[in-house]
Tab-separated table of C-alpha atoms in Angstrom:
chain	number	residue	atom	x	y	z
A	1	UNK	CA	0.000	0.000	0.000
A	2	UNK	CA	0.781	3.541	-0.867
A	3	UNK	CA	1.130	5.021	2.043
A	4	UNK	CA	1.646	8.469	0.710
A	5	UNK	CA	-1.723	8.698	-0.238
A	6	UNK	CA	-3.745	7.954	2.914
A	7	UNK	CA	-5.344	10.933	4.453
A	8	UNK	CA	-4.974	11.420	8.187
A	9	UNK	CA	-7.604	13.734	8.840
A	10	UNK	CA	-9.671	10.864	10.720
A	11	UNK	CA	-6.832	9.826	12.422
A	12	UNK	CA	-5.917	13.854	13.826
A	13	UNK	CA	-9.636	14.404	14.417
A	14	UNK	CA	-9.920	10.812	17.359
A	15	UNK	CA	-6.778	12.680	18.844
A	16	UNK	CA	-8.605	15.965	19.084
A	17	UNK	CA	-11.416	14.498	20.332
A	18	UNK	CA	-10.230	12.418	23.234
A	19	UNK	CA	-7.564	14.672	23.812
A	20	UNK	CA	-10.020	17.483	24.825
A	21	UNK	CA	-11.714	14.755	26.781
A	22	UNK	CA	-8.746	13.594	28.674
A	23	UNK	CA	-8.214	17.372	29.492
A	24	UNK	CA	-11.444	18.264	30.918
A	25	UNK	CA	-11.159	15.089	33.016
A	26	UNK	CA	-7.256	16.274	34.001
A	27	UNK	CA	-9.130	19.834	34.904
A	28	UNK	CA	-11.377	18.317	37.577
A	29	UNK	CA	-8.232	17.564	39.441
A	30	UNK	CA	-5.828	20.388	38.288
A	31	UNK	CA	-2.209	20.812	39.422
A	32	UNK	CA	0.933	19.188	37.062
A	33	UNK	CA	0.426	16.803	34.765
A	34	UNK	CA	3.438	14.294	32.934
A	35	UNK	CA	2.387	14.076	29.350
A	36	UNK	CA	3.704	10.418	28.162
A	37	UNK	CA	1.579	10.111	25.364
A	38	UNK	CA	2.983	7.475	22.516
A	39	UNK	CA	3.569	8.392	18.885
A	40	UNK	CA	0.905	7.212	16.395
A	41	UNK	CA	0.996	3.776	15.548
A	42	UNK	CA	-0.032	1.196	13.417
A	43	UNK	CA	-3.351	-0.147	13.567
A	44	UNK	CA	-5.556	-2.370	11.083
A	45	UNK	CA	-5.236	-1.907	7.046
A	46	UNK	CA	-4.146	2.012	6.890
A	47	UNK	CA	-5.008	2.825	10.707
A	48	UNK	CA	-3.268	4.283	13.278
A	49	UNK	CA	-3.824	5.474	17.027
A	50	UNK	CA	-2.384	7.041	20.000
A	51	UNK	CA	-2.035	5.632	23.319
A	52	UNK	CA	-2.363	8.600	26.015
A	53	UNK	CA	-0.664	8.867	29.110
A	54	UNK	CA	-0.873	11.261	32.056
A	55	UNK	CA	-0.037	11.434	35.877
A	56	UNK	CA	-1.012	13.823	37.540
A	57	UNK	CA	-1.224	14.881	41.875
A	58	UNK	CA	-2.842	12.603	44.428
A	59	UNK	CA	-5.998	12.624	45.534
A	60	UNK	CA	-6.849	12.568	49.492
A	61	UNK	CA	-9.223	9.559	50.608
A	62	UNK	CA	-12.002	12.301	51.838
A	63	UNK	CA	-12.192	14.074	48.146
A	64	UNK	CA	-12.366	11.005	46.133
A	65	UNK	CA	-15.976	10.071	45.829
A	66	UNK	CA	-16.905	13.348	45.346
A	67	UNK	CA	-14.388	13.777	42.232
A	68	UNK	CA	-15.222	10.448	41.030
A	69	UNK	CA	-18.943	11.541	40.475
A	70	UNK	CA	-18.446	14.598	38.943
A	71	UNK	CA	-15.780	12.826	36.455
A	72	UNK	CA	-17.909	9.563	36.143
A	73	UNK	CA	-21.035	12.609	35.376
A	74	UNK	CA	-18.514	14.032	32.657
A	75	UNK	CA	-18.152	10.500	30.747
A	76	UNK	CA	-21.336	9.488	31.103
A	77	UNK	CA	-22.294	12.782	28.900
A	78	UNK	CA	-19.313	11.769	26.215
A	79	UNK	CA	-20.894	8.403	25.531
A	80	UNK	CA	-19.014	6.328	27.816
A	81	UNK	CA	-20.531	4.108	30.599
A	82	UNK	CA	-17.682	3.797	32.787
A	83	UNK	CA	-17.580	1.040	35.715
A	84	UNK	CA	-16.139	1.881	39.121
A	85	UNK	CA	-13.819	0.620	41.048
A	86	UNK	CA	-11.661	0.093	44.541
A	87	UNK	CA	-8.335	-1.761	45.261
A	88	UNK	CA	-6.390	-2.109	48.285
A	89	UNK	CA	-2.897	-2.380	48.840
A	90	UNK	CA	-0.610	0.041	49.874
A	91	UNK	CA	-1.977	2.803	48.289
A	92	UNK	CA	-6.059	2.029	48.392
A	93	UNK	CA	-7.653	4.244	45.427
A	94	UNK	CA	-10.757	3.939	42.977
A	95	UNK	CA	-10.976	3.469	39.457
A	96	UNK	CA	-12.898	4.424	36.636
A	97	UNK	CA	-12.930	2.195	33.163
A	98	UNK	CA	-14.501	2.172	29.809
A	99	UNK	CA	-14.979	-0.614	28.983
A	100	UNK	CA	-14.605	-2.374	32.014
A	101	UNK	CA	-11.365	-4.638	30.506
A	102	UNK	CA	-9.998	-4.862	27.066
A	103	UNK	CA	-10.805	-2.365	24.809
A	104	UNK	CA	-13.321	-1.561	22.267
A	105	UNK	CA	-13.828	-3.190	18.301
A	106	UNK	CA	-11.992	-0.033	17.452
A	107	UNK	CA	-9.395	0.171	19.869
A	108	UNK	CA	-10.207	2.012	22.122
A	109	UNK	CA	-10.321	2.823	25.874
A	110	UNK	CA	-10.374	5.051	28.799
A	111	UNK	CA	-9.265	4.749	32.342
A	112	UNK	CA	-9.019	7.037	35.714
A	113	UNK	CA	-7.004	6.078	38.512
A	114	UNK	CA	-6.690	7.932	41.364
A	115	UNK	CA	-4.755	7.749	45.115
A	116	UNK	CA	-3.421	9.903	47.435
A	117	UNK	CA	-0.366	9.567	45.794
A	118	UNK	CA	-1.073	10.271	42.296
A	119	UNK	CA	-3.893	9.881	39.741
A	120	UNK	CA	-2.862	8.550	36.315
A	121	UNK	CA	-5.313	8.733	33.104
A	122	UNK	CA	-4.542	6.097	30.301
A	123	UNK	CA	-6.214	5.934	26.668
A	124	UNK	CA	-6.292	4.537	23.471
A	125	UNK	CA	-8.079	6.689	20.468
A	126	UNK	CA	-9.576	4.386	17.952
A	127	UNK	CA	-8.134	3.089	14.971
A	128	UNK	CA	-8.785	5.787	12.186
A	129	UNK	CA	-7.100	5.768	8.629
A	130	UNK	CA	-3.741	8.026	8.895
A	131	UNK	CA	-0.374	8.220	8.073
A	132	UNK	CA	1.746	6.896	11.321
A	133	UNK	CA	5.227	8.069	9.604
A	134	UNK	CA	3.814	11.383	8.797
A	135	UNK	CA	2.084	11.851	11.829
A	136	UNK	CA	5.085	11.053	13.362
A	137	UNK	CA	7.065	13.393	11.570
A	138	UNK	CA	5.029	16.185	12.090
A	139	UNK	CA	5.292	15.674	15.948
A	140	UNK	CA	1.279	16.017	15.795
A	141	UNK	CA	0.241	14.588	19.259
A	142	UNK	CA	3.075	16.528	20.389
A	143	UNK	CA	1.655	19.737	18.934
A	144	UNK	CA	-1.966	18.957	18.703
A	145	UNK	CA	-2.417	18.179	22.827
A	146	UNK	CA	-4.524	20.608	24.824
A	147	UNK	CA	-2.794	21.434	28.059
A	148	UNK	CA	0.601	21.483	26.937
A	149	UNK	CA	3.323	23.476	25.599
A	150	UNK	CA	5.352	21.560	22.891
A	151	UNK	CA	8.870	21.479	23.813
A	152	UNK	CA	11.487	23.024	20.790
A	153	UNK	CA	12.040	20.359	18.161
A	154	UNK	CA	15.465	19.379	18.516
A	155	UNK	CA	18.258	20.416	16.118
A	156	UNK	CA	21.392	18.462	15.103
């Protein structure tokens, strides 16, 4: 296959989309957030995707349920009927995850974890005709992500 001639508007449009989404679920919290979001990649016949990746501040026990209502309200009104969530451990937190395990037909997924620690979002847009070497090369995600400041492209 040519890939020259696929078009990646589908595939820039899912990473607008649930990279707005992500935000306004980052917002509820607020504070510093890592951005480790991956590059697009190859998915299906002339698809690619992004895999999105933040961690953000801790959560205190007392704050959580509230939080998790208004952010479990939020999804709810994109679509998505997430299920909730404890664990235990060292670190006891909640959970919110569509769909509950795996991932969609199309690839997709959305989770929320939170702690006192840290809270940590992870997604996967869905797999929408584009161009991963171009995308790539044009840093898109990188430039395209609401929330954060690029960094400099680095020179040789």
């Amino acid at each position: 296959m040519d890939r020259t001639s696929i078009d990646s508007s589908a595939a820039k449009s899912e990473w607008l989309h649930l990279s707005k989404r992500i935000e306004a679920t980052q917002n509820f919290i607020g504070g510093d957030w890592e951005f480790i979001d991956s590059n697009a990649r190859d998915c299906g016949d002339g698809g690619v995707q992004w895999v999105i990746g933040r961690i953000g501040p801790g959560v205190p026990a007392a704050e959580r349920r509230a939080l998790f209502d208004e952010v479990e309200a939020a999804w709810k009104a994109n679509g998505w009927d997430p299920v909730r969530t404890h664990f235990g451990g060292d670190a006891p937190g909640e959970m919110l995850r569509y769909p509950a395990s795996g991932v969609m037909d199309d690839g997709f997924y959305v989770e929320f974890d939170s702690t006192v620690h840290a809270t940590t979002m992870g997604a996967q847009t869905p797999c929408a005709a584009g161009d991963g070497d171009q995308l790539a090369k044009e840093q898109f995600a990188d430039n395209n992500t609401p929330g954060r400041t690029p960094s400099a492209t680095p020179t040789p």
